[in-house]
Structure formats: C-alpha cells, structure tokens
Tab-separated table of C-alpha atoms and ligand atoms in Angstrom:
chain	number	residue	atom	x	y	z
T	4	UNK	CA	-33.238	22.015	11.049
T	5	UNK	CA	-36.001	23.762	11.943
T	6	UNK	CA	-38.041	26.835	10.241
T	7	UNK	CA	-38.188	29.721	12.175
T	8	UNK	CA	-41.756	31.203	12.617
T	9	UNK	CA	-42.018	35.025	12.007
T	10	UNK	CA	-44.738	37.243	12.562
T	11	UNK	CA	-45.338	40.698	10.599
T	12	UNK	CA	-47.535	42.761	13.098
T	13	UNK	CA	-48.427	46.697	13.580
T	14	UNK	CA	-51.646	47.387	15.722
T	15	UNK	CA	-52.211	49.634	13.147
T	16	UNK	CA	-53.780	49.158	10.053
T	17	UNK	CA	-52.492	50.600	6.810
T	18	UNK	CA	-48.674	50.975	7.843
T	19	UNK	CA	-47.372	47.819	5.841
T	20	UNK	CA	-47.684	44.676	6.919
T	21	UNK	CA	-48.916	42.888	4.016
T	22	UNK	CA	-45.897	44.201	1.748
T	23	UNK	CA	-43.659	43.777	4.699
T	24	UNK	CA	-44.462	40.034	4.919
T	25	UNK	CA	-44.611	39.897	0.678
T	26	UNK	CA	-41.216	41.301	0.198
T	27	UNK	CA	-39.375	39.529	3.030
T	28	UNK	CA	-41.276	36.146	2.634
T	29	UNK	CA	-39.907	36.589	-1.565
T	30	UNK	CA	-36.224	38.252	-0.448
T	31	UNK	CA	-35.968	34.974	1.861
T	32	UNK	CA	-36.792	32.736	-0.792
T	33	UNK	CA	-34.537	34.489	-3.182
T	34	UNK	CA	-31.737	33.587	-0.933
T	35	UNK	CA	-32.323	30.111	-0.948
T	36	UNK	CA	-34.477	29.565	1.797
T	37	UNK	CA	-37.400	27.335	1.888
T	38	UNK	CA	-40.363	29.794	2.777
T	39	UNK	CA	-43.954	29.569	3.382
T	40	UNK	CA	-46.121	33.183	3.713
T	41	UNK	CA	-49.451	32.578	5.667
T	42	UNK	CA	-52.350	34.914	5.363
T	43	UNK	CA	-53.721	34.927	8.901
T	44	UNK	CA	-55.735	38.349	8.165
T	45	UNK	CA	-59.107	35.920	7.434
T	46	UNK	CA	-61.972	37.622	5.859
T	47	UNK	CA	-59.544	40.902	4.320
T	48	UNK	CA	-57.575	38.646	2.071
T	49	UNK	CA	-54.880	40.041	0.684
T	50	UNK	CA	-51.476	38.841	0.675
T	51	UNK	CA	-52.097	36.612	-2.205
T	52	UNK	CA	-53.116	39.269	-4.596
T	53	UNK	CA	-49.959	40.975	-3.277
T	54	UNK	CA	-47.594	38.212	-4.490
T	55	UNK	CA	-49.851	37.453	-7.862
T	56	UNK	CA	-51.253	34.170	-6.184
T	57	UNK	CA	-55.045	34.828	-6.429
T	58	UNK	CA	-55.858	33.108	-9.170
T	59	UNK	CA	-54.381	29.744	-7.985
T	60	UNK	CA	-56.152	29.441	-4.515
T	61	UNK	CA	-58.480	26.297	-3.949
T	62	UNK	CA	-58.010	25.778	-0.433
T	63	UNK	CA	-57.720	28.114	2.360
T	64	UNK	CA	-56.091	28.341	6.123
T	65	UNK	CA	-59.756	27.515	7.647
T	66	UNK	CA	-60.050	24.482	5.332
T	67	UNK	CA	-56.826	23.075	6.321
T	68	UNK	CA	-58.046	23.787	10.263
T	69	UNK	CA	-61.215	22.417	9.940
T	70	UNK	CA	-60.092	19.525	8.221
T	71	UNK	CA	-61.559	19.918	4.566
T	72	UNK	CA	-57.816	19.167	3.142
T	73	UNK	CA	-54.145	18.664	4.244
T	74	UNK	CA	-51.836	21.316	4.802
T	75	UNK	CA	-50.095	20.486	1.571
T	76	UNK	CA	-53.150	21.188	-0.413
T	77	UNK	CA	-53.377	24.792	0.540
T	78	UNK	CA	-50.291	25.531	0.062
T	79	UNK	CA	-49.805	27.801	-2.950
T	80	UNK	CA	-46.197	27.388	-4.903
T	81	UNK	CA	-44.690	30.430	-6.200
T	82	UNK	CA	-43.544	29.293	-9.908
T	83	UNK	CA	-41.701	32.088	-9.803
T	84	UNK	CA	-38.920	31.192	-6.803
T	85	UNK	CA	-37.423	27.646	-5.781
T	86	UNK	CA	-39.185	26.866	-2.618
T	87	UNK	CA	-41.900	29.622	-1.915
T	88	UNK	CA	-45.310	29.140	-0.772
T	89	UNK	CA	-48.802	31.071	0.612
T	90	UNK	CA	-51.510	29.607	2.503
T	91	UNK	CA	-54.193	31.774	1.903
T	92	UNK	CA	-56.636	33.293	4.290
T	93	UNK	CA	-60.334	32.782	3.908
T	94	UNK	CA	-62.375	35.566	2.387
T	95	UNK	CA	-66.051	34.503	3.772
T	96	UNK	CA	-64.944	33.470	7.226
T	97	UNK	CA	-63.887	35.411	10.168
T	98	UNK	CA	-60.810	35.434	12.761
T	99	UNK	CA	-62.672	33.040	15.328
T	100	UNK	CA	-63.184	30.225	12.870
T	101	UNK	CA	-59.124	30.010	13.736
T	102	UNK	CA	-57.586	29.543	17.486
T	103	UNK	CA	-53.959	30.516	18.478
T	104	UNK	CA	-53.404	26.715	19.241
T	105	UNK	CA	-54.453	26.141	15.461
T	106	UNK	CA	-51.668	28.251	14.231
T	107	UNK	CA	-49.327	26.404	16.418
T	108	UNK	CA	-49.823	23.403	15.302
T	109	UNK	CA	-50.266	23.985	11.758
T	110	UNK	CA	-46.737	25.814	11.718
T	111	UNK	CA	-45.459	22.987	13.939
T	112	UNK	CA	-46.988	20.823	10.983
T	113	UNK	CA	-44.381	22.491	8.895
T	114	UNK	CA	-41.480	23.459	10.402
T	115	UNK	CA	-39.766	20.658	9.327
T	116	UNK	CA	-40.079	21.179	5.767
T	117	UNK	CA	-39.600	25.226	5.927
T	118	UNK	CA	-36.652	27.265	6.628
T	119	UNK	CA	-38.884	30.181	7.502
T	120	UNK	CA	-42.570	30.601	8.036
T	121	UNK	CA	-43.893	34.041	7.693
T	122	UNK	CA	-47.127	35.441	9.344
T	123	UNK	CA	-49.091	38.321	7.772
T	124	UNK	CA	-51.056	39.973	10.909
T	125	UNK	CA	-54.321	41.477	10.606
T	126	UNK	CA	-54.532	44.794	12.252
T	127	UNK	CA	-56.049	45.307	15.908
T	128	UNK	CA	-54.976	43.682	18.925
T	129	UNK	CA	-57.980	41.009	19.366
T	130	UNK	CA	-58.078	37.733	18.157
T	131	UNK	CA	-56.198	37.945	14.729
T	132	UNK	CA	-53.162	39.704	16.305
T	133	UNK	CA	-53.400	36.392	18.873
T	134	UNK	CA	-53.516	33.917	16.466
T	135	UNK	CA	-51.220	35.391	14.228
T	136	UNK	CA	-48.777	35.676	17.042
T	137	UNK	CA	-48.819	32.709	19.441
T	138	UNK	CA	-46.938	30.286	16.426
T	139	UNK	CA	-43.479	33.614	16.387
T	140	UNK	CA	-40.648	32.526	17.419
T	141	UNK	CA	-39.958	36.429	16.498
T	142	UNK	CA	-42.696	39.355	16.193
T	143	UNK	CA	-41.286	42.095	13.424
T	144	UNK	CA	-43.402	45.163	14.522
T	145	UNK	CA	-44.063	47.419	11.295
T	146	UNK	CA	-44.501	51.113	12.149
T	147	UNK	CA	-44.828	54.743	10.130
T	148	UNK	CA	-42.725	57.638	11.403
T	149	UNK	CA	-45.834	59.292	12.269
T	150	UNK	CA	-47.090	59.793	15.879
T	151	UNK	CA	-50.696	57.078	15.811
T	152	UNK	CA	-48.642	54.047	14.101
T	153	UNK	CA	-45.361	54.483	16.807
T	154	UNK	CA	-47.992	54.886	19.881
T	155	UNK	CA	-49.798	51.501	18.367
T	156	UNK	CA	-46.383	49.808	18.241
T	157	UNK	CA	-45.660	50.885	21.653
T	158	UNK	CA	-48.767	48.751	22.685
T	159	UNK	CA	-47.915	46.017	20.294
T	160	UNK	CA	-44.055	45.824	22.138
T	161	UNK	CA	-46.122	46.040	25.614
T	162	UNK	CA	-48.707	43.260	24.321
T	163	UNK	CA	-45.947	40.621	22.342
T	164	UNK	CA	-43.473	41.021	26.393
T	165	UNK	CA	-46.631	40.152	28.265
T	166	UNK	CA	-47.436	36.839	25.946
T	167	UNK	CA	-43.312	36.195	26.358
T	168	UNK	CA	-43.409	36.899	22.623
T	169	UNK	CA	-40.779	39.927	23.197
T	170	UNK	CA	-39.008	41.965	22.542
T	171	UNK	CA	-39.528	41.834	19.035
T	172	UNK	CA	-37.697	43.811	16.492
T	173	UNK	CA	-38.891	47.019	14.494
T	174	UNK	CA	-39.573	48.124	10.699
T	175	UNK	CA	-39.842	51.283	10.266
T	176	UNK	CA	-41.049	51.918	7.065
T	177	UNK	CA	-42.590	54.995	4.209
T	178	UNK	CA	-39.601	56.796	5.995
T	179	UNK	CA	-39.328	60.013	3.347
T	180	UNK	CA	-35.899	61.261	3.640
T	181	UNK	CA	-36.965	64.891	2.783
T	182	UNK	CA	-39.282	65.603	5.105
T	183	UNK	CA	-36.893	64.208	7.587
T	184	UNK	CA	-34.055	66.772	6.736
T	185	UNK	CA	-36.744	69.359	6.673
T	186	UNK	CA	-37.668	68.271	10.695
T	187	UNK	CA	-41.371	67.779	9.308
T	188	UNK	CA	-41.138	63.602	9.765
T	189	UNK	CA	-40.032	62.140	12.814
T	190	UNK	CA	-36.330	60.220	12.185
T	191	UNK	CA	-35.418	56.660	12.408
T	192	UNK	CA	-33.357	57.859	15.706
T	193	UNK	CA	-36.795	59.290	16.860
T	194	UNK	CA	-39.089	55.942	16.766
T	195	UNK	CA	-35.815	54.334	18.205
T	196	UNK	CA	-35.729	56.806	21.303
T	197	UNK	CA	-38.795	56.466	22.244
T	198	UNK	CA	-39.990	52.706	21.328
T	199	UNK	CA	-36.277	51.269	22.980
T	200	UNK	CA	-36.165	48.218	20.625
T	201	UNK	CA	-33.874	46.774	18.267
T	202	UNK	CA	-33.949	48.058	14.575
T	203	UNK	CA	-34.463	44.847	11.795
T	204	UNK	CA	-35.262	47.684	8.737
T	205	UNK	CA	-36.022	50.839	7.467
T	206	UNK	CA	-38.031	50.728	4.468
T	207	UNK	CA	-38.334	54.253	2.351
T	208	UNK	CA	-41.339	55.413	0.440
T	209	UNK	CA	-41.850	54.159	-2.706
T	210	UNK	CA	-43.622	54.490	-5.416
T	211	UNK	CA	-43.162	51.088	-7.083
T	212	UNK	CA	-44.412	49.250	-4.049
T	213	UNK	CA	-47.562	50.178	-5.394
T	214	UNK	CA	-46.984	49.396	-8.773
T	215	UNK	CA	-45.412	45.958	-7.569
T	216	UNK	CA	-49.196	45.403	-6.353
T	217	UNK	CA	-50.616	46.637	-9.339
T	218	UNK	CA	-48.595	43.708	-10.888
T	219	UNK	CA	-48.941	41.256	-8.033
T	220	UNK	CA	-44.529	40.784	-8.368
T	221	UNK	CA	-43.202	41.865	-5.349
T	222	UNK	CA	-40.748	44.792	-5.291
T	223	UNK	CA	-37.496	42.494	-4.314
T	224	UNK	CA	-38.193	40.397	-7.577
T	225	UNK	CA	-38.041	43.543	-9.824
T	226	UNK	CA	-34.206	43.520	-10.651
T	227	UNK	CA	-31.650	44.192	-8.304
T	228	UNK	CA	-31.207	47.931	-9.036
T	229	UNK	CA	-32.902	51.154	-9.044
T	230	UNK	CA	-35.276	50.384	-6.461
T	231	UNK	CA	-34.107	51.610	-2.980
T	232	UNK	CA	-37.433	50.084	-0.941
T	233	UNK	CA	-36.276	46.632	-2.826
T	234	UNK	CA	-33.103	47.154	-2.096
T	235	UNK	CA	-33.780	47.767	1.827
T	236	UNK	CA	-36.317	44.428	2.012
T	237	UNK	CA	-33.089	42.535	0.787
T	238	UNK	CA	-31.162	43.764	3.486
T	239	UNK	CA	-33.591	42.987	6.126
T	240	UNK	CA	-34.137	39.154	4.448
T	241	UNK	CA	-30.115	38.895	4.722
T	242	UNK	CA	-29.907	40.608	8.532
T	243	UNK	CA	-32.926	37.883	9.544
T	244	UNK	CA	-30.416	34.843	7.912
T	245	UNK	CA	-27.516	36.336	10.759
T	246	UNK	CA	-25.830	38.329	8.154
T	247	UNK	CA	-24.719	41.961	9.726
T	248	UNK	CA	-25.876	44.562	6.457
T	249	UNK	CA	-25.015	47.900	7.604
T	250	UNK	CA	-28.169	50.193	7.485
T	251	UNK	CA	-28.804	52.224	4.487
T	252	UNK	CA	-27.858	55.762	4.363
T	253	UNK	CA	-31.042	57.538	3.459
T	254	UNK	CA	-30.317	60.929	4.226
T	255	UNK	CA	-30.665	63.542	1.680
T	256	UNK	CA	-27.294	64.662	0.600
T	257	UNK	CA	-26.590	68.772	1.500
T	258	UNK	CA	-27.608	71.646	-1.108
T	259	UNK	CA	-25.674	74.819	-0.221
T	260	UNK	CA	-29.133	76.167	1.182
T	261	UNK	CA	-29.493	73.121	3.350
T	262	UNK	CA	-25.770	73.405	4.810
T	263	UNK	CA	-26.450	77.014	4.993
T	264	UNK	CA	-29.534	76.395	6.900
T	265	UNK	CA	-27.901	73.931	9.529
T	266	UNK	CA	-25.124	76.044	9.693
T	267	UNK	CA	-27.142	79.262	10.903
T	268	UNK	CA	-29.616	76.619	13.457
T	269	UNK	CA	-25.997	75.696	14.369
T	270	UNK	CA	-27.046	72.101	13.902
T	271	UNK	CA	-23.590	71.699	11.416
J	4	UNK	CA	-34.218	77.105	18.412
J	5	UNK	CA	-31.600	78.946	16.776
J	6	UNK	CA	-31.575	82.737	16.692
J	7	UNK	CA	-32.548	82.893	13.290
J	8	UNK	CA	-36.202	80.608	13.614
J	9	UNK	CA	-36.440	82.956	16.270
J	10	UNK	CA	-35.946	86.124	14.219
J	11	UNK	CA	-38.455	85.054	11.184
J	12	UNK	CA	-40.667	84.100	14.125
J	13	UNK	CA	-40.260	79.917	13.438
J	14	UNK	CA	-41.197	77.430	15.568
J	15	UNK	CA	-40.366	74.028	16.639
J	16	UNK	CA	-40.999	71.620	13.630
J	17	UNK	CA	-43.487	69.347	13.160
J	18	UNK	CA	-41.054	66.329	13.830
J	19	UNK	CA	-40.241	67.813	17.145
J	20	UNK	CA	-43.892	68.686	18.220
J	21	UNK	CA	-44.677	64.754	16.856
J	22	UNK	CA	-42.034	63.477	19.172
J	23	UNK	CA	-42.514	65.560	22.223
J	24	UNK	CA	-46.584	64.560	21.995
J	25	UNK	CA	-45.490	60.954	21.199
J	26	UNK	CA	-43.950	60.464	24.701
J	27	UNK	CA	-46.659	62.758	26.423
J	28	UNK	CA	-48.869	60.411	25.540
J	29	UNK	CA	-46.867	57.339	25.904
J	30	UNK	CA	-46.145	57.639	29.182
J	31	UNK	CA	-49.940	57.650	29.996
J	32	UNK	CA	-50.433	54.757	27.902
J	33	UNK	CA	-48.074	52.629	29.436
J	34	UNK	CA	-48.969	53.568	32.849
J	35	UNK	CA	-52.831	53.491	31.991
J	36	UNK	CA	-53.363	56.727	33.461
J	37	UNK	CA	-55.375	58.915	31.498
J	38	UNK	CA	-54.347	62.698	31.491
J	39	UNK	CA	-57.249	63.481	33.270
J	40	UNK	CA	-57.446	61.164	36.016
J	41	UNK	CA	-53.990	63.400	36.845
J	42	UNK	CA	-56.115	66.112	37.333
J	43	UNK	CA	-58.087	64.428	39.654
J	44	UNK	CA	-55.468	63.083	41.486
J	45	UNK	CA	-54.175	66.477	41.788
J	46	UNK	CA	-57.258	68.135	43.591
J	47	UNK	CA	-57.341	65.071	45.945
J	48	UNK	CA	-53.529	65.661	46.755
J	49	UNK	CA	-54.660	69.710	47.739
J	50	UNK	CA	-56.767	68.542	49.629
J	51	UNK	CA	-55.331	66.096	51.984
J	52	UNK	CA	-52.558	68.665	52.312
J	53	UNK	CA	-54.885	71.438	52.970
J	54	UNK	CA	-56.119	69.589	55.789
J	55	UNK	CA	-52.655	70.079	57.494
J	56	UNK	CA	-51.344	73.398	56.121
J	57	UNK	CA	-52.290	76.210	53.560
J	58	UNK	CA	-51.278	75.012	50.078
J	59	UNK	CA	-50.506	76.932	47.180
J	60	UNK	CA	-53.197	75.600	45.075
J	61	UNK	CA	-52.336	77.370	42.045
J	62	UNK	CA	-48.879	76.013	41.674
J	63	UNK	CA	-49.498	72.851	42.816
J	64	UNK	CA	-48.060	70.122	39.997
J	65	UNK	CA	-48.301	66.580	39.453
J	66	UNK	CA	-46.961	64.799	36.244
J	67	UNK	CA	-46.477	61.560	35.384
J	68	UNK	CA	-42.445	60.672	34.813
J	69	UNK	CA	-41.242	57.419	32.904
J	70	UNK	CA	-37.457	55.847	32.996
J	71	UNK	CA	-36.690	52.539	30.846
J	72	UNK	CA	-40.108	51.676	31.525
J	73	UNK	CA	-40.605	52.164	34.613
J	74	UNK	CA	-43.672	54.832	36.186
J	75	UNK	CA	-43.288	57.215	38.754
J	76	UNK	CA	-46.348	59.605	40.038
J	77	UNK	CA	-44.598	63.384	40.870
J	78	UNK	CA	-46.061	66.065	42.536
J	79	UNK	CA	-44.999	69.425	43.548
J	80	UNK	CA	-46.939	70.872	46.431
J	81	UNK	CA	-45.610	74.399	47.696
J	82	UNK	CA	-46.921	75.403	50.736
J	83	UNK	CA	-47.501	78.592	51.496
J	84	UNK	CA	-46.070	78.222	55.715
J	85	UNK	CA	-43.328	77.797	54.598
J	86	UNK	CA	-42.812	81.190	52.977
J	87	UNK	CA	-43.911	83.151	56.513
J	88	UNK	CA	-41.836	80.755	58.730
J	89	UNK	CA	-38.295	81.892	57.157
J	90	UNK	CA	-39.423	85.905	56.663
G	12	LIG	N1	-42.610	51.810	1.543
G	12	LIG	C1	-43.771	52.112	0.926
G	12	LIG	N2	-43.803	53.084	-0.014
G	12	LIG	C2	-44.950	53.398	-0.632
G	12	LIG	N3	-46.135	52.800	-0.395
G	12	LIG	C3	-46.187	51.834	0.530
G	12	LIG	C4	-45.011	51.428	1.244
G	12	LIG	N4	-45.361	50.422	2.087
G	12	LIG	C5	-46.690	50.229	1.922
G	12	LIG	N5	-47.200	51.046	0.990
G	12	LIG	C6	-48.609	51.140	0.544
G	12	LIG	O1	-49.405	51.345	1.690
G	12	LIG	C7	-50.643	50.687	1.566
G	12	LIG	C8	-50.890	49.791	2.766
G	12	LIG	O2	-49.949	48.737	2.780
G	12	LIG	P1	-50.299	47.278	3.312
G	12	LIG	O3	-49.071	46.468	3.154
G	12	LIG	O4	-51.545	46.769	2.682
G	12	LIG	O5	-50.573	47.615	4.851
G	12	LIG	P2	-51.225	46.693	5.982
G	12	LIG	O6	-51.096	45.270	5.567
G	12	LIG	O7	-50.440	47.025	7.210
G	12	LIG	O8	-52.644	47.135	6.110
G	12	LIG	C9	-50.588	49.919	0.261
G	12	LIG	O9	-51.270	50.675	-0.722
G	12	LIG	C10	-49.105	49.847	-0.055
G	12	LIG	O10	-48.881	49.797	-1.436
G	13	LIG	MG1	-52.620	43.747	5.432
C-alpha cells in the first residue's frame, strides 16, 4: 500500500499549521500508522521544536535534495511512537533552494515505506505554498473564525482547484465556544457557509497547546483525557483513516440568563 | 434583531458584522473586481445610457452578486422617461 501525502496549508500565517501538522502527524502514529512529518517551511524552522526533535537534527530537507545524504538520513525517529518521523527544514536556506518536483519525488521516495506523509506549509501563496503542495494527494486548509484567516482560505480553496489539488478539506481551529454563544466569533456553520467545503476538524482554543510547545510533546500524547483540543486532533487523525467520528459538541451549555436571553431575541 | 436589542439600542454582533463583511469582500476577491473599479463601472454605465435617455443618476446601482461560485455584474438603472410616459 501506498502512503497518502497530506498537506497542512492556511495562506495565513499564525492560524495553526505547524500544531495542526504536529498533532495529526503524532494522533496518526498513535493509531498505528507509519508517519513521516516534513518541515517544508525552510528558513522558519519549526515543526521540530514543536514535536521535541531539535536536538536530534543532522541533516535537513535541502541536504537530502541536493544530494549531501539519503532520505533515510534525515529522517528524524520519534522514540516516543512506533513508526514516526520529521524531516526537518533548513534554517539558513530559503524556499527556492527546493522545487515542487523535489517534493514529489522525495515523497514518491517514500511512499512505500509510509502510511501517511504529512506536509507542514509555510505561510503565503508563493513558492513554499507550491512546493509544499504539488506532492498532496489531499490539502487540509487550517483557518481562524475570524474574517482575514477565512478570506485567505478562500484564496487557498481557489489556488489548491486551479493546481487540480481541490477541493481540499477545512480545520477550523482556536474556535472559543463563548464568544460564539455571545455572537462575538463567527460559528463553525459560518466559515462553512461561506467557504462551501467539507469540514475534516474543529479544533478549540487551548491553553495547553502552548504548553505542549513549551514541552516540545504534542497535545494528543498528553493522556487521553482532560484536554478537549487533544481530544478533537484524535478525532480528525481517526476521520482521515475513513473512520466516521461525529463532530464534537462545543457549544456552551445554557445558564438561565443565556436561555433567557435567546428566549427574548426569540432565537429559542 | 429582536425587539429587545432594539429597545437597549443593540446592534448586530460582531459575528454577524464579521460574516456579512466576509462575503462583501469575498465576492470581489473571487471575481477580482475591486470595490472601486464598481464605481467606475457605474459612471461608465450612466453614461452610455445617458446618451439615449435621461437617467436617474442618483439611484443608479450596480453590485456585484455571487451563486456557488459563479459571478454576475447587476445594475439597476432607473430612468427617469419612464416616469413621464405613464403620468
Ligand atoms: N487551538 C489552539 N489553542 C490555543 N493556541 C493555539 C491553538 N492553535 C495554535 N495555537 C498557538 O498559535 C500560535 C501559532 O501556531 P502555529 O501552529 O505556529 O501557526 P502557523 O504554523 O500557522 O504559523 C502558536 O503559539 C500556537 O501555540
Ligand atoms: Mg508554522
């Protein structure tokens, strides 16, 4: 069999991508799956200090494209899972020491041995966003409920139909379910209205994504309760492996003010 | 709005203002149309018409109008003929 390629994208920078790719790339693994995260954000490194893998990097995705090692070499093993690696972006290089046809052929290199490959995009819509993109055999498009990341993943869906890349499927994550109920965030039913594409995930705020980074463990390896952004990465990993998880209810559940207050905007 | 956001003098919400802006501004992306080339396009269309027959300038309207992806240019040109010709 072979691994299905997956890239993490956004146009904007900022929204998620990086922990996107992190916690999906680790929930995969968790189930089983052989996995490989690649850093294709070269020159703003930083998916390996996201899973805890910077102090283990010798070789980088440039070196492997221009030749200084084999693929093997630069792949980083994740001690912690069965069959998880990174290949690391270069730090000192920039996105045109890699082509699009050098991703392809360095994830056709290892489909074989992969169940899934996972692509961490670099924001923007030049080269990186190309090269990260022409290996998908699916683009996840990670957007904010907030009105500059949903207009930059309008462009993305426009940009991943006209490289036959589409439609691609959406993460909507930091969704707070407060402000939602208080009409001050736009909803999940929002994005969905007005982007028209098929919902992978919706990823709440929270705060121990950022201390998973402070840590360098990734959310979905922090136990499996307690944590409801852990919890929702876990459901994505299982919807991507053809399992149907029902989406999380993240609504906040009715005070007496609140159902007096939708009862009297006769929104009950 | 319900009666009472209008009593205690409330607005829309943010959400609602985000979304309403969202697809004003999507539907010029995705058309690549900016706002104020519609403006343009709108003085141009007066005057063509105006050539013919008196327009009413200050009503005239032209928006841009978007189904499943798909751009349409509409504009609203009342004449001002046609008011005298039925009276
Ligand atoms: N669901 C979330 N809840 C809270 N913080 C988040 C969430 N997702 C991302 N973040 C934080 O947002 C910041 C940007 O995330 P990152 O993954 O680096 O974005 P990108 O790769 O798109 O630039 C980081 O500080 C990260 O910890
Ligand atoms: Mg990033």
């Amino acid at each position: 069999m072979s691994a299905q390629v997956l890239t993490v994208t956004s146009g904007k920078g900022g929204v998620g991508k990086t922990t996107v790719t992190a916690n999906l790339a680790t929930a995969l693994a968790m189930l089983g799956k052989r996995v490989t995260a690649i850093d294709a954000d070269i020159g703003l490194r930083n998916l390996d200090v996201v899973m805890g893998l910077e102090n283990r990097i010798v070789y980088d995705l440039v070196d492997v494209v221009e030749g200084r090692c084999r693929l093997r070499q630069a792949m980083i093993k994740d001690k912690r899972q069965p069959e998880l690696y990174l290949i690391p972006a270069a730090q000192t290089r920039d996105k045109t020491a890699v082509s699009p046809s050098d991703m392809v052929l360095l994830c056709d290199q290892l489909r074989q041995e992969m169940d899934y490959i996972v692509i961490d995009s670099p924001a923007g819509i030049e080269r990186g966003f190309r090269n990260a993109v022409a290996p998908a055999d699916k683009v996840l498009i990670v957007t904010n409920p907030e009105v500059s990341a949903v207009r930059d993943a309008d462009r993305i869906i426009g940009l991943i139909e006209a490289e036959e890349k589409g439609p691609g499927q959406l993460i909507i994550n930091r969704v707070k379910p407060q402000m939602v109920s208080r009409g001050d965030m736009l909803s999940v039913d929002d994005v969905l209205d007005i982007l028209a594409v098929e919902l992978l995930g919706v990823i709440p705020e929270d705060e121990r994504i950022l201390v998973a980074s402070n840590q360098g463990l990734p959310l979905v390896m922090h136990g499996l309760n307690g944590s409801s952004a852990g919890e929702a990465f876990r459901h994505v990993a299982r919807r991507l492996d053809g399992e149907s998880v029902p989406f999380m209810d993240l609504s906040v559940k009715p005070t007496f003010m609140s159902r007096l207050r939708a009862f009297m905007s006769g929104q009950n | 709005m319900s009666w009472l956001d209008r009593l205690l003098g409330r607005n829309e919400t943010s959400g609602q203002i985000a979304k309403q802006r969202l697809q004003m501004v999507l539907v010029h992306d995705r058309a690549d149309l900016p706002p104020g080339l519609l403006e343009q396009i709108k003085d141009d269309i007066i005057q063509v018409i105006a050539r013919h027959t008196a327009v009413d300038t200050a009503n005239v309207a032209v928006h841009l109008e978007q189904n499943a992806r798909e751009n349409r240019l509409i504009a609203e040109v009342p004449l001002l003929a046609a008011r005298g010709r039925r009276g």
